[in-house]
Coordinates of C-alpha atoms in Angstrom, one line a residue:
X23 CA -3.7 17.0 42.9
X24 CA -3.0 14.6 40.5
X25 CA -5.8 12.0 39.9
X26 CA -6.1 9.0 37.5
X27 CA -9.5 8.2 36.3
X28 CA -9.9 4.3 34.9
X29 CA -12.2 3.1 32.5
X30 CA -15.8 2.0 34.2
X31 CA -19.2 2.6 32.8
X32 CA -20.9 4.7 35.4
X33 CA -24.6 3.6 36.7
X34 CA -26.3 4.1 39.5
X35 CA -28.5 7.1 41.7
X36 CA -26.9 10.2 42.9
X37 CA -28.4 13.6 44.2
X38 CA -27.7 16.7 42.3
X39 CA -25.6 19.4 44.1
X40 CA -27.4 22.6 44.8
X41 CA -27.6 25.1 42.1
X42 CA -24.5 27.4 42.2
X43 CA -26.3 30.2 40.0
X44 CA -29.2 30.2 42.2
X45 CA -27.1 30.1 45.5
X46 CA -25.3 33.3 44.5
X47 CA -28.4 35.2 43.6
X48 CA -30.3 33.9 46.9
X49 CA -27.6 34.4 49.1
X50 CA -27.4 38.2 47.8
X51 CA -30.9 38.7 47.9
X52 CA -30.7 37.6 51.7
X53 CA -27.7 40.1 52.4
X54 CA -29.6 42.7 51.1
X55 CA -32.4 42.6 53.9
X56 CA -32.3 43.8 57.4
X57 CA -33.5 40.3 58.5
X58 CA -32.4 36.6 58.9
X59 CA -32.8 34.0 55.9
X60 CA -32.3 30.6 56.2
X61 CA -31.0 28.7 52.9
X62 CA -31.1 24.9 52.8
X63 CA -29.5 22.5 50.6
X64 CA -26.5 24.5 50.2
X65 CA -23.2 23.0 49.1
X66 CA -20.0 25.0 49.5
X67 CA -17.4 25.7 46.9
X68 CA -14.6 28.2 46.2
X69 CA -17.4 30.5 44.4
X70 CA -19.6 30.1 47.2
X71 CA -17.1 31.1 49.6
X72 CA -16.0 34.1 47.3
X73 CA -20.0 35.5 47.5
X74 CA -19.7 35.0 51.0
X75 CA -16.6 36.7 51.6
X76 CA -18.0 39.7 49.5
X77 CA -21.2 39.8 51.5
X78 CA -19.4 39.8 54.9
X79 CA -17.3 42.7 53.4
X80 CA -20.3 44.6 52.7
X81 CA -21.8 44.2 56.4
X82 CA -23.8 40.8 56.1
X83 CA -23.4 38.2 58.8
X84 CA -23.2 34.5 57.3
X85 CA -23.0 31.2 59.4
X86 CA -22.7 27.8 57.7
X87 CA -24.0 24.7 59.5
X88 CA -23.4 21.6 57.1
X89 CA -26.2 22.0 54.4
X90 CA -27.9 25.1 56.1
X91 CA -26.6 28.8 55.5
X92 CA -28.0 31.4 57.7
X93 CA -27.6 35.1 56.3
X94 CA -28.3 38.1 58.7
X95 CA -28.7 41.1 56.0
X96 CA -26.6 44.1 56.0
X97 CA -27.8 46.7 58.5
X98 CA -25.2 49.3 58.2
X99 CA -22.8 49.0 54.8
X100 CA -19.4 49.1 55.2
X101 CA -17.5 52.2 53.6
X102 CA -15.4 51.4 50.6
X103 CA -14.7 47.6 51.6
X104 CA -12.1 45.2 50.4
X105 CA -13.8 42.5 48.2
X106 CA -12.1 39.1 47.4
X107 CA -13.8 37.6 44.5
X108 CA -11.4 34.7 44.1
X109 CA -11.8 33.2 40.7
X110 CA -15.5 33.8 40.5
X111 CA -16.8 36.2 37.8
X112 CA -20.4 36.0 38.7
X113 CA -19.6 37.4 42.4
X114 CA -17.3 40.2 40.7
X115 CA -20.0 41.6 38.5
X116 CA -22.8 40.9 40.6
X117 CA -20.9 43.0 43.4
X118 CA -19.5 46.1 41.4
X119 CA -22.8 47.9 41.1
X120 CA -23.8 46.7 44.7
X121 CA -20.7 48.4 46.1
X122 CA -21.3 51.6 44.3
X123 CA -24.9 51.6 45.7
X124 CA -24.4 50.7 49.2
X125 CA -20.7 51.9 50.0
X126 CA -19.1 54.4 47.5
X127 CA -17.4 51.7 45.9
X128 CA -14.6 49.2 46.8
X129 CA -11.4 47.6 46.0
X130 CA -12.2 44.3 44.2
X131 CA -9.5 41.6 44.2
X132 CA -9.2 38.8 41.6
X133 CA -7.1 35.7 41.1
X134 CA -6.4 33.2 38.4
X135 CA -7.7 34.4 35.1
X136 CA -10.4 36.7 36.4
X137 CA -8.5 39.7 36.2
X138 CA -8.4 39.3 32.4
X139 CA -12.2 38.8 31.8
X140 CA -14.1 41.8 30.3
X141 CA -15.4 44.6 32.7
X142 CA -15.7 47.3 30.0
X143 CA -19.3 47.1 30.0
X144 CA -19.5 48.6 33.7
X145 CA -16.7 50.8 32.9
X146 CA -18.4 52.4 30.0
X147 CA -21.6 52.9 32.0
X148 CA -20.2 54.2 35.3
X149 CA -17.4 56.3 34.5
X150 CA -19.6 58.8 32.5
X151 CA -21.5 59.0 36.0
X152 CA -18.5 60.2 37.5
X153 CA -17.1 56.9 39.2
X154 CA -13.6 56.6 39.3
X155 CA -12.4 53.2 37.7
X156 CA -8.7 52.0 38.0
X157 CA -7.6 48.3 37.2
X158 CA -4.3 47.3 38.6
X159 CA -2.1 45.1 40.4
X160 CA -2.0 44.0 44.2
X161 CA 1.3 43.5 46.2
X162 CA 0.8 39.9 45.9
X163 CA 0.6 40.0 42.3
X164 CA -3.3 39.6 42.2
X165 CA -5.5 41.9 40.0
X166 CA -7.2 44.8 41.4
X167 CA -10.1 46.9 40.6
X168 CA -10.5 50.0 42.3
X169 CA -14.1 51.7 41.9
X170 CA -15.2 54.7 43.5
X171 CA -18.3 56.7 43.5
X172 CA -22.1 56.4 43.4
X173 CA -24.5 54.5 41.3
X174 CA -27.0 56.7 39.7
X175 CA -30.7 55.9 38.5
X176 CA -31.3 56.4 35.3
X177 CA -32.0 54.5 32.0
X178 CA -29.5 51.7 31.1
X179 CA -28.9 49.9 28.0
X180 CA -26.4 47.8 26.5
X181 CA -25.9 44.8 24.0
X182 CA -27.3 41.4 24.7
X183 CA -24.3 39.4 23.6
X184 CA -22.5 40.5 26.7
X185 CA -22.7 38.2 30.1
X186 CA -25.9 38.1 31.5
X187 CA -23.9 38.6 34.9
X188 CA -23.8 42.4 34.1
X189 CA -27.6 42.2 33.6
X190 CA -28.3 40.7 37.0
X191 CA -25.6 42.9 38.7
X192 CA -27.4 46.0 37.6
X193 CA -30.7 44.3 38.7
X194 CA -29.5 43.7 42.3
X195 CA -28.4 47.3 43.0
X196 CA -31.2 49.6 41.1
X197 CA -33.8 48.9 43.4
X198 CA -31.7 50.3 46.3
X199 CA -31.4 53.5 44.7
X200 CA -33.5 56.8 45.6
X201 CA -35.3 57.0 42.0
X202 CA -36.8 54.8 39.5
X203 CA -34.6 53.4 36.9
X204 CA -34.9 51.5 33.4
X205 CA -32.6 48.7 32.1
X206 CA -33.1 47.4 28.8
X207 CA -31.1 44.5 27.0
X208 CA -30.8 45.0 23.2
X209 CA -31.6 41.8 21.1
X210 CA -30.1 39.3 20.6
X211 CA -30.0 38.7 24.0
X212 CA -27.6 35.5 25.3
X213 CA -28.1 33.5 28.5
X214 CA -31.7 34.6 28.8
X215 CA -32.2 31.7 31.8
X216 CA -29.8 33.5 34.1
X217 CA -31.5 36.9 33.4
X218 CA -35.1 35.0 34.1
X219 CA -33.3 33.3 37.3
X220 CA -32.5 36.6 38.6
X221 CA -35.8 38.3 38.3
X222 CA -37.0 35.4 39.8
X223 CA -35.2 35.7 42.9
X224 CA -35.8 39.5 43.0
X225 CA -39.8 38.9 43.0
X226 CA -39.4 36.1 45.7
X227 CA -37.6 38.9 47.6
X228 CA -40.2 41.4 47.4
X229 CA -38.6 43.7 44.9
X230 CA -40.7 45.1 42.3
X231 CA -39.4 44.9 38.6
X232 CA -41.7 45.3 35.8
X233 CA -41.1 44.0 32.3
X234 CA -42.4 47.1 29.9
X235 CA -41.0 45.5 26.7
X236 CA -39.2 42.2 25.9
X237 CA -35.9 42.6 27.8
X238 CA -36.5 46.0 29.2
X239 CA -37.7 46.7 32.8
X240 CA -39.0 49.5 34.9
X241 CA -37.4 49.4 38.5
X242 CA -38.8 51.7 40.9
X243 CA -36.2 52.9 43.6
X244 CA -36.1 53.1 47.3
X245 CA -37.3 49.3 47.7
X246 CA -36.4 47.0 50.4
X247 CA -35.7 43.5 50.3
X248 CA -37.6 41.1 52.3
X249 CA -36.4 37.9 53.9
X250 CA -37.7 34.8 52.1
X251 CA -36.2 31.2 53.4
X252 CA -35.7 28.8 50.5
X253 CA -34.4 25.3 49.8
X254 CA -31.7 25.7 46.9
X255 CA -32.8 23.5 43.8
X256 CA -30.4 21.0 42.1
X257 CA -28.0 22.1 39.5
X258 CA -28.7 21.1 36.0
X259 CA -25.0 22.4 34.7
X260 CA -23.3 19.7 37.2
X261 CA -26.1 17.3 36.8
X262 CA -25.5 17.4 33.0
X263 CA -21.8 15.8 33.9
X264 CA -23.2 12.9 35.2
X265 CA -26.3 12.5 32.8
X266 CA -23.6 12.4 30.1
X267 CA -22.0 9.8 31.2
X268 CA -25.5 7.8 31.3
X269 CA -25.6 8.6 27.6
X270 CA -22.4 7.1 27.1
X271 CA -23.5 3.8 27.9
X272 CA -24.5 3.6 31.8
X273 CA -27.7 4.2 33.1
X274 CA -27.3 7.3 35.5
X275 CA -30.2 8.8 37.7
X276 CA -30.0 12.1 39.3
X277 CA -32.4 13.2 41.7
X278 CA -33.5 16.8 43.1
X279 CA -33.8 18.5 39.6
X280 CA -37.0 20.5 39.5
X281 CA -39.0 20.3 36.3
X282 CA -39.9 24.0 36.5
X283 CA -36.7 26.1 36.4
X284 CA -35.1 29.0 34.9
X285 CA -31.7 27.1 34.6
X286 CA -30.7 27.2 31.0
X287 CA -28.6 24.2 31.5
X288 CA -31.9 22.1 31.6
X289 CA -31.3 22.1 27.9
X290 CA -28.8 19.0 28.5
X291 CA -32.1 16.9 28.5
X292 CA -33.3 17.7 25.1
X293 CA -30.1 17.9 23.5
X294 CA -29.0 14.3 25.0
X295 CA -32.4 13.0 23.6
X296 CA -31.7 14.5 19.9
X297 CA -28.2 12.7 19.9
X298 CA -30.2 9.1 20.5
X299 CA -29.7 9.0 24.3
X300 CA -32.9 7.5 26.4
X301 CA -34.3 10.4 28.7
X302 CA -36.8 9.8 31.2
X303 CA -38.4 11.8 33.9
X304 CA -40.4 11.2 37.0
X305 CA -41.0 14.2 39.5
X306 CA -37.7 15.6 40.3
X307 CA -35.8 12.4 38.9
X308 CA -34.2 12.3 35.8
X309 CA -32.2 9.2 34.2
X310 CA -30.2 8.7 31.2
X311 CA -29.1 5.7 29.5
X312 CA -27.2 5.1 26.2
X313 CA -28.7 4.5 22.7
X314 CA -27.8 4.7 18.9
X315 CA -26.0 8.0 19.5
X316 CA -25.8 10.4 16.3
X317 CA -24.4 13.4 15.3
X318 CA -26.6 16.9 15.7
X319 CA -26.4 20.5 15.4
X320 CA -27.0 22.7 18.6
X321 CA -26.8 26.5 19.4
X322 CA -25.2 26.8 22.8
X323 CA -25.5 30.6 23.4
X324 CA -27.9 30.1 26.3
X325 CA -26.1 27.2 27.8
X326 CA -22.5 27.4 27.1
X327 CA -21.1 25.6 30.4
X328 CA -22.6 22.3 29.3
X329 CA -20.5 22.5 26.3
X330 CA -17.7 20.5 27.0
X331 CA -19.9 17.4 28.3
X332 CA -21.8 17.6 25.4
X333 CA -18.9 17.7 23.2
X334 CA -17.6 14.4 24.9
X335 CA -21.0 12.6 23.7
X336 CA -21.0 14.2 20.3
X337 CA -17.5 12.7 20.1
X338 CA -18.9 9.2 20.7
X339 CA -21.8 9.7 18.2
X340 CA -21.9 8.7 14.5
X341 CA -21.6 11.3 12.1
X342 CA -20.7 14.9 12.6
X343 CA -22.1 17.6 15.2
X344 CA -21.5 21.0 15.4
X345 CA -22.0 23.1 18.7
X346 CA -22.6 26.7 17.8
X347 CA -22.2 30.2 19.3
X348 CA -19.6 29.0 21.9
X349 CA -17.3 32.1 21.6
X350 CA -17.9 33.4 25.1
X351 CA -16.1 30.2 26.3
X352 CA -13.0 31.8 25.6
X353 CA -13.4 33.9 28.6
X354 CA -13.7 31.4 31.4
X355 CA -11.3 30.1 33.6
X356 CA -9.6 28.9 30.6
X357 CA -10.2 29.1 26.8
X358 CA -12.8 26.1 27.2
X359 CA -13.5 26.1 23.3
X360 CA -9.8 25.3 22.5
X361 CA -9.2 23.4 25.7
X362 CA -12.5 21.2 24.8
X363 CA -11.0 20.2 21.3
X364 CA -7.5 19.8 22.9
X365 CA -8.4 17.1 25.3
X366 CA -10.8 15.4 22.9
X367 CA -8.1 15.2 20.4
X368 CA -5.6 14.1 23.1
X369 CA -7.6 11.2 23.9
X370 CA -8.0 9.9 20.2
X371 CA -11.2 12.0 19.3
X372 CA -11.5 14.2 16.2
X373 CA -12.9 17.8 17.1
X374 CA -11.7 21.4 15.8
X375 CA -12.5 24.9 16.4
X376 CA -14.0 26.7 13.5
X377 CA -14.7 30.4 14.4
X378 CA -17.0 30.4 17.6
X379 CA -18.3 26.7 16.7
X380 CA -16.9 23.2 17.9
X381 CA -17.0 20.9 15.3
X382 CA -17.0 16.8 16.2
X383 CA -16.5 14.3 14.0
X384 CA -17.6 10.9 15.9
X385 CA -15.0 8.0 16.7
X386 CA -15.8 4.7 17.8
X387 CA -13.5 5.1 20.9
X388 CA -11.3 7.0 22.9
X389 CA -7.9 5.8 23.7
X390 CA -6.9 7.3 26.9
X391 CA -3.1 6.4 28.3
X392 CA -2.7 10.0 28.6
X393 CA -1.5 12.7 31.0
X394 CA -4.1 15.7 30.6
X395 CA -3.7 19.3 31.5
X396 CA -7.2 20.7 32.9
X397 CA -5.9 24.4 33.0
X398 CA -6.9 24.8 36.7
X399 CA -10.4 24.7 35.0
X400 CA -13.1 22.2 37.0
X401 CA -15.3 21.6 33.6
X402 CA -12.2 20.4 32.1
X403 CA -11.4 18.0 35.0
X404 CA -15.0 16.6 34.7
X405 CA -14.6 16.5 31.1
X406 CA -11.4 14.3 31.3
X407 CA -13.1 12.4 34.3
X408 CA -16.2 11.4 32.3
X409 CA -14.0 10.6 29.1
X410 CA -11.7 8.1 31.0
X411 CA -14.6 5.9 31.9
X412 CA -15.2 5.2 28.3
X413 CA -11.6 5.0 27.1
X414 CA -9.6 1.9 26.5
X415 CA -6.8 3.3 29.0
X416 CA -6.8 5.3 32.3
X417 CA -6.6 8.9 32.1
X418 CA -4.5 10.9 34.5
X419 CA -5.3 14.7 35.1
X420 CA -2.4 16.8 36.8
X421 CA -4.6 19.7 38.2
X422 CA -7.8 17.9 39.5
X423 CA -7.9 20.4 42.6
X424 CA -9.8 22.8 40.1
X425 CA -13.1 20.7 41.3
X426 CA -12.8 22.8 44.5
X427 CA -14.0 25.8 42.6
X428 CA -17.6 24.7 41.8
X429 CA -18.1 21.1 43.0
X430 CA -15.6 19.9 45.8
X431 CA -17.6 16.5 46.5
X432 CA -17.4 15.7 42.7
X433 CA -15.3 12.9 43.3
X434 CA -17.5 11.3 45.8
X435 CA -20.4 11.4 43.3
X436 CA -18.2 9.9 40.7
X437 CA -17.2 7.0 43.0
X438 CA -21.1 6.5 44.1
X439 CA -21.7 5.6 40.5
X440 CA -19.0 3.2 40.5
X441 CA -16.3 5.6 39.0
X442 CA -12.5 4.9 39.7
X443 CA -10.3 7.6 40.7
X444 CA -7.0 7.3 42.5
X445 CA -5.1 10.3 43.7
X446 CA -1.4 10.4 43.3

């Protein structure tokens, strides 16, 4: 799908979509109970559908009606299921330990770049336990991972510079085993907020998980997940896209953003303030408007998903900015580190990759007037769309359907703020 975005400063008020990260976790906890759970403020997307498919494959029943999702937990796990993870890295890494704990393993199907994303953390933990592990390709060309065996209780430890998704996957599965386990993440630990979000979801579902030292937990075995209805929180990661548009000269308000949250991407508020934007909060409502933007340096280790949008704001700030610790962006739907620099430069910006850092020299304006390849990455489409609003000429994106991965209603939110987007 080709979409052309026109120059038009965004302004107005829109609600935040539901947190995708929280939804993954609450859906999984609901699926691991023996009862019914109702989740409200649910927004669908390709990633959400992937987690729903995998829960069904394990034996759960799910029914969606508008913004409500009803989950009937797994009563009898399916033996060696086929789990289609789509392009969702969270889904894949959350469900591998669960399949080993519940079903003797499974066949995981992966699409897009998902099959190339690292899984060696699990392989190195599970193969010595006797788990059979084989990566291959299915008859349709999709990557496939076969894992067969049983997850064993024990003492698990791995370095903190790997994806927090591995930590969360084990946290979900270890309470289901017969005996107690420990889980330790060695410092320095990345994406702390996502780990805290998993711990929060577990405890709300009645799971005992005791932190016996910093980033080291005792997890008793033979536990049972308890049903816990919940209203899903607004997503700071998606809100960051619209709030960044406010920092670029509009006045954008996003509702439904809880002040007390484990979402690491809440850092966008502090970062926009440090760049000179005007940020105000009233309850669960956040407003951002433009100011005298100036460069700054930030570590993005705990909030890599907001790098593209923050880089855009930095591109139109005076002076130089450096977004540090961005190496994991190379392993997303595309190499987001390189793609962000390429898109900014194509629009007349000045950005370069320096090791794991993104260095941005501010410019007065962006030119536009180009057709951009978004590498089938939803965050690159959003980057190009917001950049177009402050460019001198329209910007066309050739693969805007990538938005369906995380936020199918993005164009509607964009239009509600006055944005102009034309398909075709």
